[in-house]
């Protein structure tokens, strides 16, 4: 557990990026915690949504690297929401509070499911410009827990933690993956009973994504070839749901590639975001993009619009 917590990168992150707490609901107990790094002039940042066991800190390597390259990055931790529509309403209010019109979302596991549901719920007045879905799913029934979803609130914290830990990798893993698992266990320990119970409820209550409502959103599906909590069937379902999505495959990485394979994950995020350079939905400061790259991007955009006109 000590490896990541005492690493220079993590300590640099904790000492340079302030944690903000924001309340947007009438209920004062619903507090959003977030790290916001990079140029504040960017109005379409990339926002990271954590898995059930995660906090805003789990994406610290993405926050450091991407903000260093000129991107505006927000990593957040949700308050206690027991219902998907309630979450979507709270997240919309948070974006309004931050004065963000449209955003790019990176969601890991539950975070990816919530990102898809938010894009779906706001499809008539779009707030999501693109999605990166890491080890994520589109239908909660894959966990076979829909019948217990309404009883998580009754369970003590130790039992909820046991349920979550049951999905963590077992058996031998490489040192970086072992460090990532230890760090996530540490993050899990920091969550209280209601935080865990509400996330598990969102993760398991009967719901699925309606892809026709978000067909205009650019999607990258990121997954790993080694052992993760997602079944092969769940991955195939995601590919079917988004046939035009870009695919970012990592040979290894387990459940938490953003921690143990951060360089690869950061590269795939850059590739995904590059398609928006030179547009009003760029997540990067224009000064950080080379003139040559902007020219190529504008040419691509004009070619796309010409082909749309022809069709």
Short mmCIF file of C-alpha atoms in Angstrom, two decimals:
data_model
loop_
_atom_site.label_atom_id
_atom_site.label_comp_id
_atom_site.label_asym_id
_atom_site.label_seq_id
_atom_site.Cartn_x
_atom_site.Cartn_y
_atom_site.Cartn_z
CA UNK A 1 0.00 0.00 0.00
CA UNK A 2 2.89 2.31 0.73
CA UNK A 3 4.25 2.43 -2.82
CA UNK A 4 1.73 4.83 -4.40
CA UNK A 5 0.86 6.73 -1.21
CA UNK A 6 4.51 7.66 -0.60
CA UNK A 7 5.45 8.13 -4.27
CA UNK A 8 6.83 11.55 -5.27
CA UNK A 9 4.08 11.94 -7.92
CA UNK A 10 1.26 11.38 -5.43
CA UNK A 11 2.81 13.71 -2.86
CA UNK A 12 3.38 16.35 -5.54
CA UNK A 13 -0.27 16.01 -6.59
CA UNK A 14 -1.55 16.35 -3.00
CA UNK A 15 0.63 19.42 -2.36
CA UNK A 16 -0.05 21.29 -5.62
CA UNK A 17 -3.67 20.54 -6.62
CA UNK A 18 -6.20 21.75 -4.03
CA UNK A 19 -9.25 19.66 -3.16
CA UNK A 20 -12.45 21.68 -3.58
CA UNK A 21 -15.77 20.88 -1.92
CA UNK A 22 -18.94 22.12 -3.61
CA UNK A 23 -22.62 21.86 -2.60
CA UNK A 24 -25.16 22.31 -5.39
CA UNK A 25 -28.22 20.59 -3.88
CA UNK A 26 -30.64 21.92 -1.27
CA UNK A 27 -29.40 19.11 0.97
CA UNK A 28 -26.17 20.42 2.57
CA UNK A 29 -24.93 16.89 3.21
CA UNK A 30 -24.46 16.29 -0.53
CA UNK A 31 -20.91 17.51 -1.09
CA UNK A 32 -19.03 17.08 -4.39
CA UNK A 33 -15.26 16.81 -3.89
CA UNK A 34 -13.06 17.61 -6.88
CA UNK A 35 -9.60 18.46 -8.14
CA UNK A 36 -9.54 21.03 -10.95
CA UNK A 37 -6.18 21.46 -12.72
CA UNK A 38 -5.08 23.15 -15.92
CA UNK A 39 -6.17 26.40 -17.61
CA UNK A 40 -9.50 27.67 -16.22
CA UNK A 41 -10.20 29.44 -19.52
CA UNK A 42 -11.06 26.03 -21.03
CA UNK A 43 -14.85 25.62 -21.02
CA UNK A 44 -14.96 21.99 -22.16
CA UNK A 45 -12.61 20.08 -19.83
CA UNK A 46 -12.26 16.34 -19.38
CA UNK A 47 -13.93 15.12 -16.18
CA UNK A 48 -13.01 11.82 -14.48
CA UNK A 49 -15.65 9.72 -12.69
CA UNK A 50 -14.36 7.01 -10.31
CA UNK A 51 -15.50 3.40 -9.81
CA UNK A 52 -17.42 2.17 -6.73
CA UNK A 53 -14.23 1.86 -4.66
CA UNK A 54 -12.61 5.05 -5.91
CA UNK A 55 -12.21 8.64 -4.75
CA UNK A 56 -11.14 11.71 -6.72
CA UNK A 57 -7.49 10.87 -5.95
CA UNK A 58 -7.42 7.66 -8.00
CA UNK A 59 -6.92 9.67 -11.22
CA UNK A 60 -3.99 11.71 -9.86
CA UNK A 61 -1.63 10.48 -12.60
CA UNK A 62 -4.06 11.64 -15.30
CA UNK A 63 -4.56 15.01 -13.56
CA UNK A 64 -0.79 15.63 -13.33
CA UNK A 65 0.12 14.47 -16.85
CA UNK A 66 -2.77 15.98 -18.80
CA UNK A 67 -2.75 19.35 -17.01
CA UNK A 68 1.02 19.45 -17.61
CA UNK A 69 0.34 19.10 -21.34
CA UNK A 70 -2.14 22.00 -21.27
CA UNK A 71 -5.47 20.21 -20.74
CA UNK A 72 -8.02 21.24 -18.15
CA UNK A 73 -8.74 18.18 -16.03
CA UNK A 74 -11.33 17.70 -13.29
CA UNK A 75 -11.37 14.57 -11.13
CA UNK A 76 -14.35 14.25 -8.85
CA UNK A 77 -16.00 12.22 -6.15
CA UNK A 78 -19.76 12.01 -5.95
CA UNK A 79 -21.92 12.69 -2.91
CA UNK A 80 -24.48 10.15 -1.68
CA UNK A 81 -27.14 9.65 -4.39
CA UNK A 82 -29.47 6.65 -4.26
CA UNK A 83 -31.08 7.09 -7.67
CA UNK A 84 -29.65 7.55 -11.19
CA UNK A 85 -31.91 10.49 -12.08
CA UNK A 86 -31.01 12.16 -8.79
CA UNK A 87 -27.32 11.73 -9.64
CA UNK A 88 -27.82 13.15 -13.15
CA UNK A 89 -29.68 16.16 -11.76
CA UNK A 90 -26.92 16.79 -9.19
CA UNK A 91 -24.16 16.44 -11.82
CA UNK A 92 -25.99 18.86 -14.15
CA UNK A 93 -26.18 21.40 -11.30
CA UNK A 94 -22.45 20.92 -10.66
CA UNK A 95 -21.64 21.68 -14.31
CA UNK A 96 -23.88 24.76 -14.12
CA UNK A 97 -22.07 25.86 -10.95
CA UNK A 98 -18.68 25.41 -12.67
CA UNK A 99 -20.07 27.27 -15.72
CA UNK A 100 -19.31 24.39 -18.05
CA UNK A 101 -21.58 24.00 -21.05
CA UNK A 102 -20.33 20.70 -22.52
CA UNK A 103 -17.67 18.32 -21.21
CA UNK A 104 -15.70 15.21 -22.07
CA UNK A 105 -16.22 12.38 -19.58
CA UNK A 106 -13.83 9.59 -18.62
CA UNK A 107 -15.64 7.00 -16.54
CA UNK A 108 -14.17 3.89 -14.91
CA UNK A 109 -16.57 1.00 -14.26
CA UNK A 110 -19.53 2.57 -12.37
CA UNK A 111 -18.16 5.98 -13.42
CA UNK A 112 -18.49 4.94 -17.07
CA UNK A 113 -22.06 3.75 -16.55
CA UNK A 114 -22.98 7.04 -14.84
CA UNK A 115 -21.31 8.99 -17.68
CA UNK A 116 -23.44 7.13 -20.25
CA UNK A 117 -26.64 7.67 -18.22
CA UNK A 118 -25.87 11.39 -17.84
CA UNK A 119 -25.29 11.71 -21.61
CA UNK A 120 -28.58 9.86 -22.18
CA UNK A 121 -30.63 11.92 -19.70
CA UNK A 122 -29.31 15.24 -21.11
CA UNK A 123 -29.51 14.22 -24.79
CA UNK A 124 -32.17 16.84 -25.64
CA UNK A 125 -29.94 19.59 -24.30
CA UNK A 126 -26.53 17.91 -24.64
CA UNK A 127 -23.94 18.40 -21.92
CA UNK A 128 -21.58 15.58 -22.95
CA UNK A 129 -19.40 16.04 -26.03
CA UNK A 130 -17.50 12.76 -25.81
CA UNK A 131 -17.04 9.66 -23.65
CA UNK A 132 -14.08 7.47 -22.70
CA UNK A 133 -15.42 4.32 -21.06
CA UNK A 134 -12.79 2.35 -19.13
CA UNK A 135 -13.66 -1.21 -18.06
CA UNK A 136 -17.26 -0.09 -18.10
CA UNK A 137 -20.68 -1.61 -18.74
CA UNK A 138 -24.06 -0.61 -20.17
CA UNK A 139 -26.48 -2.82 -18.24
CA UNK A 140 -26.47 -3.38 -14.47
CA UNK A 141 -28.06 -6.83 -14.79
CA UNK A 142 -24.58 -8.29 -15.58
CA UNK A 143 -23.82 -8.23 -11.84
CA UNK A 144 -26.87 -10.38 -10.95
CA UNK A 145 -27.43 -8.15 -7.94
CA UNK A 146 -30.57 -6.25 -8.98
CA UNK A 147 -32.60 -8.13 -6.37
CA UNK A 148 -30.29 -6.95 -3.54
CA UNK A 149 -29.89 -3.37 -4.81
CA UNK A 150 -32.62 -2.08 -2.50
CA UNK A 151 -31.08 -3.62 0.61
CA UNK A 152 -27.52 -2.25 0.43
CA UNK A 153 -28.52 0.69 2.63
CA UNK A 154 -29.22 -1.75 5.48
CA UNK A 155 -25.85 -3.49 5.36
CA UNK A 156 -22.95 -2.54 7.66
CA UNK A 157 -19.85 -1.00 6.08
CA UNK A 158 -17.63 -4.08 6.57
CA UNK A 159 -20.09 -6.22 4.58
CA UNK A 160 -20.28 -3.67 1.75
CA UNK A 161 -16.47 -3.53 1.60
CA UNK A 162 -16.36 -7.32 1.41
CA UNK A 163 -18.73 -7.23 -1.60
CA UNK A 164 -16.50 -4.69 -3.40
CA UNK A 165 -13.25 -6.49 -2.53
CA UNK A 166 -14.72 -9.67 -4.02
CA UNK A 167 -14.29 -8.08 -7.47
CA UNK A 168 -10.62 -7.23 -6.99
CA UNK A 169 -8.04 -9.40 -8.75
CA UNK A 170 -6.96 -12.56 -6.98
CA UNK A 171 -3.82 -14.55 -7.56
CA UNK A 172 -0.41 -13.32 -8.72
CA UNK A 173 -0.16 -9.90 -10.38
CA UNK A 174 2.83 -7.75 -11.31
CA UNK A 175 4.17 -5.26 -8.72
CA UNK A 176 2.52 -2.19 -10.29
CA UNK A 177 -0.88 -3.87 -10.35
CA UNK A 178 -0.38 -5.00 -6.75
CA UNK A 179 0.38 -1.39 -5.76
CA UNK A 180 -2.74 -0.21 -7.61
CA UNK A 181 -4.92 -2.74 -5.78
CA UNK A 182 -3.40 -1.73 -2.42
CA UNK A 183 -4.05 1.93 -3.18
CA UNK A 184 -7.68 1.21 -4.15
CA UNK A 185 -8.17 -0.83 -0.95
CA UNK A 186 -6.88 2.20 0.96
CA UNK A 187 -9.32 4.47 -0.92
CA UNK A 188 -12.14 2.01 -0.22
CA UNK A 189 -11.36 2.20 3.50
CA UNK A 190 -11.86 5.98 3.37
CA UNK A 191 -15.50 5.65 2.22
CA UNK A 192 -18.26 5.56 4.83
CA UNK A 193 -21.27 3.22 4.90
CA UNK A 194 -23.72 5.53 3.09
CA UNK A 195 -21.17 6.42 0.36
CA UNK A 196 -20.51 2.75 -0.35
CA UNK A 197 -24.13 1.63 -0.06
CA UNK A 198 -25.35 4.38 -2.42
CA UNK A 199 -22.68 3.58 -5.04
CA UNK A 200 -23.47 -0.12 -4.94
CA UNK A 201 -27.17 0.74 -5.27
CA UNK A 202 -26.47 2.83 -8.40
CA UNK A 203 -24.20 0.05 -9.69
CA UNK A 204 -26.82 -2.68 -9.29
CA UNK A 205 -30.32 -1.19 -9.49
CA UNK A 206 -32.10 -2.34 -12.63
CA UNK A 207 -31.04 -0.01 -15.45
CA UNK A 208 -29.46 -0.02 -18.90
CA UNK A 209 -28.18 2.52 -21.41
CA UNK A 210 -30.31 3.52 -24.41
CA UNK A 211 -27.61 4.04 -27.08
CA UNK A 212 -29.87 5.68 -29.69
CA UNK A 213 -30.07 8.72 -27.42
CA UNK A 214 -26.29 9.24 -27.42
CA UNK A 215 -25.45 8.20 -30.97
CA UNK A 216 -23.94 11.64 -31.74
CA UNK A 217 -21.42 11.44 -28.89
CA UNK A 218 -17.85 10.43 -29.79
CA UNK A 219 -16.92 7.31 -27.80
CA UNK A 220 -13.68 5.49 -27.01
CA UNK A 221 -13.98 2.11 -25.26
CA UNK A 222 -10.92 1.29 -23.16
CA UNK A 223 -10.49 -2.20 -21.76
CA UNK A 224 -7.87 -4.76 -20.75
CA UNK A 225 -7.11 -8.23 -22.06
CA UNK A 226 -6.17 -9.67 -18.68
CA UNK A 227 -8.36 -10.40 -15.65
CA UNK A 228 -10.85 -7.71 -14.61
CA UNK A 229 -14.24 -7.59 -12.92
CA UNK A 230 -15.93 -7.34 -16.33
CA UNK A 231 -17.00 -10.52 -18.07
CA UNK A 232 -16.21 -11.17 -21.73
CA UNK A 233 -19.97 -10.90 -22.46
CA UNK A 234 -20.16 -7.44 -20.89
CA UNK A 235 -17.27 -6.24 -23.08
CA UNK A 236 -18.87 -7.67 -26.22
CA UNK A 237 -22.13 -5.93 -25.31
CA UNK A 238 -20.31 -2.58 -25.16
CA UNK A 239 -18.79 -3.16 -28.62
CA UNK A 240 -22.25 -3.95 -30.02
CA UNK A 241 -23.78 -0.92 -28.38
CA UNK A 242 -21.17 1.44 -29.86
CA UNK A 243 -20.20 -0.08 -33.23
CA UNK A 244 -18.46 3.14 -34.33
CA UNK A 245 -16.51 3.66 -31.14
CA UNK A 246 -12.74 3.83 -31.12
CA UNK A 247 -11.18 0.96 -29.20
CA UNK A 248 -8.26 1.33 -26.82
CA UNK A 249 -7.02 -2.09 -25.76
CA UNK A 250 -4.44 -2.61 -23.05
CA UNK A 251 -2.69 -5.97 -22.93
CA UNK A 252 -2.62 -5.84 -19.12
CA UNK A 253 -3.89 -3.49 -16.44
CA UNK A 254 -6.54 -5.33 -14.46
CA UNK A 255 -9.36 -3.30 -12.93
CA UNK A 256 -7.32 -0.12 -12.46
CA UNK A 257 -5.19 0.57 -15.57
CA UNK A 258 -5.28 4.34 -14.91
CA UNK A 259 -3.12 3.63 -11.84
CA UNK A 260 -0.81 0.81 -12.98
CA UNK A 261 -0.64 1.54 -16.74
CA UNK A 262 -0.99 5.32 -16.56
CA UNK A 263 1.36 6.13 -19.46
CA UNK A 264 -0.68 3.99 -21.88
CA UNK A 265 -4.00 5.26 -20.54
CA UNK A 266 -2.84 8.89 -20.79
CA UNK A 267 -1.73 8.32 -24.39
CA UNK A 268 -5.14 6.90 -25.34
CA UNK A 269 -6.86 9.87 -23.66
CA UNK A 270 -4.68 12.26 -25.67
CA UNK A 271 -5.51 10.43 -28.90
CA UNK A 272 -9.23 10.64 -28.07
CA UNK A 273 -9.11 14.37 -27.24
CA UNK A 274 -6.95 15.27 -30.23
CA UNK A 275 -9.94 15.02 -32.58
CA UNK A 276 -11.40 18.14 -30.90
CA UNK A 277 -8.29 20.35 -31.14
CA UNK A 278 -9.01 23.59 -32.96
CA UNK A 279 -12.74 23.44 -32.15
CA UNK A 280 -14.70 25.17 -29.38
CA UNK A 281 -14.84 21.80 -27.61
CA UNK A 282 -11.06 21.44 -27.25
CA UNK A 283 -10.04 20.45 -23.70
CA UNK A 284 -6.55 21.89 -24.26
CA UNK A 285 -5.20 25.43 -24.24
CA UNK A 286 -4.69 26.60 -27.88
CA UNK A 287 -1.14 27.76 -27.05
CA UNK A 288 -0.19 24.17 -26.25
CA UNK A 289 -1.24 22.86 -29.67
CA UNK A 290 1.29 23.21 -32.47
CA UNK A 291 0.24 25.28 -35.49
CA UNK A 292 0.90 22.27 -37.74
CA UNK A 293 -1.45 20.04 -35.75
CA UNK A 294 -4.17 22.71 -35.74
CA UNK A 295 -3.89 23.02 -39.53
CA UNK A 296 -4.27 19.25 -39.96
CA UNK A 297 -7.25 19.27 -37.62
CA UNK A 298 -8.98 22.11 -39.49
CA UNK A 299 -8.41 20.31 -42.79
CA UNK A 300 -9.97 17.15 -41.36
CA UNK A 301 -12.94 19.12 -40.03
CA UNK A 302 -13.55 20.85 -43.36
CA UNK A 303 -13.30 17.51 -45.19
CA UNK A 304 -15.80 16.00 -42.74
CA UNK A 305 -18.26 18.84 -43.27
CA UNK A 306 -17.88 18.59 -47.09
CA UNK A 307 -18.59 14.83 -46.99
CA UNK A 308 -21.64 15.53 -44.76
CA UNK A 309 -22.89 18.06 -47.30
CA UNK A 310 -22.48 15.56 -50.13
CA UNK A 311 -24.34 12.85 -48.25
#
